[in-house]
Amino acid sequence: MGASLSILVAGLMFGFGLAVSGMTHASKVLGFLDITGDWDPSLLFVLAGAVTVTAVAFRFVLRRPAPVLVEQFHLPTVEGIDRPLVIGAAIFGVGWGIAGYCPGPAIASLAAPSWETWVFIPCLLLGNLIHAYSQPGNAADSGAAALGAMGKSGGKP
Amino acid sequence: MQNFTPVSALIGGLLIGGAATLLLWLNGRIAGVSNILRGLLAWKSGDSLWRVLFLGGLVAGASLCYMLFGHVPLPRPDFPAWLLGFGGLLVGYGSSLGSGCTSGHGVCGLGRLSVRSLVATLIFVVTGILAAYAVRHLFGVY
């Protein structure tokens, strides 16, 4: 119960932060990426603010043997720079630069949905599924297994 | 730089970093939205509730902000739906293949001093800049 409530509160803070910083406005995000236009460095300040907190706080948090409310940390285990990371990040960036949405603001846009929300989110999910089902092995089972593996490891950013 | 909003950007950034810290400290989870969403597609009992709660909180938090301060995002009248959909497809596929997005690699990965996340973040900012340039200045779409 306490764990559930704390996750909800963390999500709430995250969503509030995205909205208050203007990052739920695709045009503001594109105002940052469009460096040759009327450049808006706000996104850099959002990232700098967030990373300053995580870089300091995570050091202390990860020194603990376990989180406060559950038994263990779920951290990425993959190390090293590989092709999927590089190609995936490149493709993600192109989509981000086209649309002006990344997954966080896309989900947060459900707070005040427009036609953009109803186009972007289904396509985002379709992209997830296309990747999952195009994993080596290729059968429908392996796609589900790929999604399942992510569920188990809690993702590996 | 007439649209630059340094104060609200910094406040929002601190809240986002604080939220990611809260989630890791209390629940041992990385606040990477693409991975949280992706895990939900597999729908495994015992692993889905926390994802739903976090994403629900995300929507509620944005709602709260709009109720307090207004400034609700408006859709772009001239932006082609097919182009937005194509962007969504690439964001979904790329964040799956590359194991993360702006929140997972950017906010949390950089916070963990992960070299993978640093490389990913640099790459997607550069390709994002190139794509935004092409869409706006080569094709004139805003």
Coordinates of N, CA and C in Angstrom, one line a residue, chain B residues 11-122:
Chain B
I11 N 12.8 24.6 -12.3 CA 11.9 24.1 -11.3 C 11.3 22.7 -11.8
G12 N 10.9 22.7 -13.0 CA 10.4 21.4 -13.6 C 11.4 20.3 -13.6
G13 N 12.6 20.7 -13.9 CA 13.8 19.8 -14.0 C 14.0 19.2 -12.6
L14 N 14.0 20.1 -11.6 CA 14.3 19.6 -10.2 C 13.2 18.7 -9.7
L15 N 11.9 19.0 -10.1 CA 10.8 18.1 -9.7 C 11.0 16.7 -10.4
I16 N 11.4 16.7 -11.7 CA 11.6 15.5 -12.4 C 12.7 14.6 -11.8
G17 N 13.8 15.3 -11.5 CA 14.9 14.6 -10.8 C 14.5 14.1 -9.5
G18 N 13.7 14.9 -8.7 CA 13.2 14.5 -7.4 C 12.3 13.3 -7.5
A19 N 11.5 13.2 -8.5 CA 10.6 12.1 -8.7 C 11.3 10.8 -9.1
A20 N 12.3 11.0 -9.9 CA 13.2 9.8 -10.3 C 13.9 9.3 -9.1
T21 N 14.4 10.2 -8.2 CA 15.1 9.8 -7.0 C 14.1 9.1 -6.0
L22 N 12.9 9.6 -5.9 CA 11.9 9.0 -5.0 C 11.6 7.6 -5.5
L23 N 11.4 7.4 -6.8 CA 11.1 6.1 -7.3 C 12.2 5.1 -7.1
L24 N 13.4 5.5 -7.3 CA 14.6 4.6 -7.1 C 14.8 4.3 -5.6
W25 N 14.7 5.3 -4.8 CA 15.0 5.2 -3.3 C 14.0 4.3 -2.6
L26 N 12.7 4.6 -2.9 CA 11.6 3.8 -2.2 C 11.3 2.5 -2.9
N27 N 11.3 2.5 -4.2 CA 10.8 1.3 -4.9 C 11.9 0.6 -5.8
G28 N 13.1 1.1 -5.9 CA 14.1 0.5 -6.6 C 14.0 0.5 -8.1
R29 N 13.1 1.4 -8.6 CA 12.9 1.4 -10.1 C 13.4 2.6 -10.8
I30 N 13.8 2.4 -12.0 CA 14.3 3.5 -12.9 C 13.1 4.2 -13.5
A31 N 13.0 5.5 -13.4 CA 11.9 6.2 -14.0 C 12.1 6.5 -15.5
G32 N 12.2 5.4 -16.3 CA 12.3 5.6 -17.7 C 10.9 5.3 -18.3
V33 N 10.3 6.3 -18.9 CA 8.9 6.2 -19.3 C 8.7 5.1 -20.4
S34 N 9.7 5.1 -21.4 CA 9.5 4.1 -22.5 C 9.6 2.7 -22.0
N35 N 10.5 2.4 -21.0 CA 10.6 1.1 -20.5 C 9.4 0.7 -19.6
I36 N 8.9 1.7 -18.9 CA 7.7 1.4 -18.0 C 6.5 1.1 -18.9
L37 N 6.4 1.8 -20.0 CA 5.3 1.6 -20.9 C 5.4 0.3 -21.6
R38 N 6.6 0.0 -22.1 CA 6.9 -1.2 -22.8 C 6.6 -2.5 -22.0
G39 N 7.0 -2.4 -20.7 CA 6.8 -3.6 -19.8 C 5.3 -3.8 -19.6
L40 N 4.5 -2.7 -19.8 CA 3.1 -2.9 -19.6 C 2.4 -3.6 -20.8
L41 N 3.1 -3.5 -21.9 CA 2.5 -4.2 -23.1 C 2.6 -5.8 -22.9
A42 N 3.5 -6.2 -22.1 CA 3.6 -7.7 -21.9 C 2.6 -8.1 -20.9
W43 N 2.1 -7.2 -20.1 CA 1.1 -7.4 -19.0 C 1.3 -8.7 -18.2
K44 N 2.2 -8.6 -17.3 CA 2.4 -9.7 -16.4 C 1.9 -9.3 -15.0
S45 N 1.1 -10.2 -14.5 CA 0.5 -9.9 -13.2 C 1.7 -9.8 -12.2
G46 N 1.6 -8.8 -11.3 CA 2.6 -8.6 -10.3 C 3.6 -7.6 -10.8
D47 N 3.7 -7.3 -12.1 CA 4.6 -6.4 -12.6 C 4.0 -5.2 -13.3
S48 N 2.6 -5.2 -13.4 CA 1.9 -4.2 -14.1 C 1.4 -3.1 -13.3
L49 N 1.0 -3.4 -12.0 CA 0.4 -2.4 -11.2 C 1.2 -1.1 -11.0
W50 N 2.5 -1.3 -10.7 CA 3.4 -0.2 -10.4 C 3.5 0.7 -11.7
R51 N 3.5 0.0 -12.8 CA 3.6 0.7 -14.1 C 2.4 1.6 -14.3
V52 N 1.2 1.0 -14.1 CA 0.0 1.8 -14.2 C -0.1 2.9 -13.3
L53 N 0.4 2.7 -12.0 CA 0.3 3.8 -11.0 C 1.3 4.9 -11.4
F54 N 2.5 4.6 -11.9 CA 3.4 5.7 -12.3 C 2.9 6.5 -13.5
L55 N 2.4 5.7 -14.5 CA 1.9 6.4 -15.7 C 0.6 7.2 -15.3
G56 N -0.2 6.7 -14.5 CA -1.4 7.4 -14.0 C -1.1 8.6 -13.3
G57 N 0.0 8.5 -12.4 CA 0.5 9.7 -11.7 C 1.0 10.8 -12.6
L58 N 1.6 10.3 -13.7 CA 2.2 11.2 -14.7 C 1.1 12.1 -15.3
V59 N 0.0 11.4 -15.7 CA -1.2 12.1 -16.2 C -1.8 13.1 -15.2
A60 N -2.0 12.5 -14.0 CA -2.6 13.3 -12.9 C -1.7 14.6 -12.6
G61 N -0.4 14.4 -12.6 CA 0.5 15.5 -12.3 C 0.4 16.6 -13.3
A62 N 0.3 16.2 -14.6 CA 0.2 17.2 -15.6 C -1.2 17.9 -15.5
S63 N -2.2 17.1 -15.2 CA -3.6 17.7 -15.0 C -3.6 18.7 -13.9
L64 N -2.9 18.4 -12.8 CA -2.9 19.3 -11.7 C -2.2 20.6 -12.1
C65 N -1.1 20.5 -12.8 CA -0.4 21.7 -13.3 C -1.3 22.6 -14.2
Y66 N -2.0 21.9 -15.1 CA -2.9 22.7 -15.9 C -4.1 23.3 -15.2
M67 N -4.6 22.7 -14.1 CA -5.6 23.2 -13.3 C -5.1 24.5 -12.6
L68 N -3.9 24.4 -12.1 CA -3.4 25.5 -11.3 C -2.9 26.6 -12.1
F69 N -2.2 26.3 -13.2 CA -1.6 27.4 -14.0 C -2.1 27.6 -15.4
G70 N -3.0 26.7 -15.8 CA -3.5 26.8 -17.2 C -2.4 26.4 -18.2
H71 N -2.2 27.2 -19.3 CA -1.2 26.9 -20.2 C -1.2 25.5 -20.8
V72 N -2.4 25.1 -21.2 CA -2.7 23.8 -21.7 C -2.1 23.7 -23.1
P73 N -1.4 22.6 -23.5 CA -0.8 22.6 -24.9 C -2.0 22.5 -25.9
L74 N -1.8 23.3 -27.0 CA -2.8 23.2 -28.1 C -2.2 22.5 -29.2
P75 N -3.0 21.7 -30.0 CA -2.5 21.0 -31.1 C -2.1 22.0 -32.2
R76 N -1.1 21.6 -33.0 CA -0.6 22.4 -34.1 C -1.5 22.3 -35.3
P77 N -2.1 23.4 -35.7 CA -3.2 23.3 -36.7 C -2.7 22.7 -38.1
D78 N -1.4 23.1 -38.4 CA -1.0 22.7 -39.8 C 0.0 21.5 -39.8
F79 N 0.1 20.8 -38.7 CA 1.1 19.7 -38.7 C 0.4 18.5 -39.2
P80 N 1.0 17.8 -40.2 CA 0.3 16.7 -40.9 C 0.2 15.5 -39.9
A81 N -1.0 14.9 -39.8 CA -1.2 13.7 -38.9 C -0.2 12.5 -39.3
W82 N 0.0 12.3 -40.6 CA 0.8 11.2 -41.0 C 2.2 11.4 -40.6
L83 N 2.7 12.6 -40.6 CA 4.1 12.9 -40.1 C 4.2 12.7 -38.6
L84 N 3.2 13.1 -37.9 CA 3.2 12.9 -36.4 C 3.2 11.4 -36.1
G85 N 2.4 10.6 -36.9 CA 2.3 9.2 -36.7 C 3.6 8.5 -37.0
F86 N 4.2 9.0 -38.1 CA 5.5 8.4 -38.5 C 6.6 8.7 -37.4
G87 N 6.5 9.9 -36.8 CA 7.4 10.2 -35.7 C 7.2 9.3 -34.5
G88 N 5.9 9.1 -34.2 CA 5.5 8.2 -33.1 C 6.1 6.8 -33.3
L89 N 5.9 6.3 -34.5 CA 6.4 5.0 -34.8 C 8.0 4.9 -34.6
L90 N 8.7 5.9 -35.0 CA 10.1 5.9 -34.8 C 10.5 6.0 -33.4
V91 N 9.8 6.9 -32.6 CA 10.0 7.0 -31.2 C 9.8 5.7 -30.5
G92 N 8.7 5.0 -30.8 CA 8.4 3.7 -30.2 C 9.5 2.6 -30.5
Y93 N 9.8 2.5 -31.8 CA 10.7 1.5 -32.3 C 12.1 1.8 -31.7
G94 N 12.6 3.1 -31.9 CA 13.9 3.5 -31.5 C 14.1 3.3 -30.0
S95 N 13.1 3.7 -29.2 CA 13.3 3.6 -27.7 C 13.3 2.2 -27.3
S96 N 12.6 1.3 -28.0 CA 12.7 -0.1 -27.7 C 14.0 -0.7 -28.0
L97 N 14.5 -0.4 -29.2 CA 15.8 -1.0 -29.7 C 16.9 -0.4 -28.8
G98 N 16.9 0.9 -28.5 CA 17.9 1.5 -27.8 C 17.8 1.5 -26.3
S99 N 16.8 0.8 -25.8 CA 16.5 0.5 -24.4 C 16.3 1.8 -23.6
G100 N 15.7 2.8 -24.1 CA 15.4 4.0 -23.3 C 15.1 5.2 -24.1
C101 N 14.7 6.2 -23.4 CA 14.3 7.5 -24.0 C 14.9 8.7 -23.2
T102 N 14.4 9.8 -23.4 CA 14.9 11.0 -22.7 C 14.9 10.8 -21.1
S103 N 13.9 10.2 -20.6 CA 13.8 10.0 -19.1 C 14.7 8.9 -18.7
G104 N 14.7 7.7 -19.4 CA 15.5 6.6 -18.9 C 17.0 6.8 -19.1
H105 N 17.4 7.2 -20.3 CA 18.8 7.5 -20.6 C 19.2 8.9 -20.1
G106 N 18.4 9.9 -20.4 CA 18.7 11.3 -20.1 C 18.7 11.5 -18.6
V107 N 17.6 11.4 -18.0 CA 17.5 11.8 -16.6 C 18.1 10.8 -15.6
C108 N 17.7 9.5 -15.8 CA 18.2 8.5 -14.9 C 19.6 7.9 -15.2
G109 N 19.8 7.6 -16.5 CA 21.1 7.1 -16.9 C 22.2 8.0 -16.7
L110 N 22.0 9.3 -17.0 CA 23.1 10.2 -16.7 C 23.3 10.4 -15.2
G111 N 22.2 10.3 -14.5 CA 22.4 10.3 -13.0 C 23.1 9.2 -12.4
R112 N 23.1 8.0 -13.1 CA 23.8 6.8 -12.7 C 25.2 6.8 -13.3
L113 N 25.6 7.9 -14.0 CA 26.9 8.0 -14.7 C 27.1 6.9 -15.6
S114 N 26.1 6.4 -16.3 CA 26.2 5.3 -17.3 C 26.7 5.8 -18.6
V115 N 27.8 5.2 -19.1 CA 28.4 5.6 -20.3 C 27.4 5.3 -21.5
R116 N 26.7 4.1 -21.4 CA 25.7 3.8 -22.4 C 24.7 4.9 -22.6
S117 N 24.2 5.4 -21.4 CA 23.2 6.5 -21.5 C 23.7 7.8 -22.0
L118 N 25.0 8.1 -21.6 CA 25.6 9.3 -22.2 C 25.7 9.2 -23.7
V119 N 26.1 8.1 -24.2 CA 26.3 7.9 -25.6 C 24.9 8.0 -26.3
A120 N 23.9 7.3 -25.7 CA 22.5 7.4 -26.3 C 22.0 8.8 -26.3
T121 N 22.2 9.5 -25.2 CA 21.6 10.9 -25.1 C 22.3 11.8 -26.1
L122 N 23.6 11.7 -26.3 CA 24.3 12.6 -27.3 C 23.8 12.2 -28.7

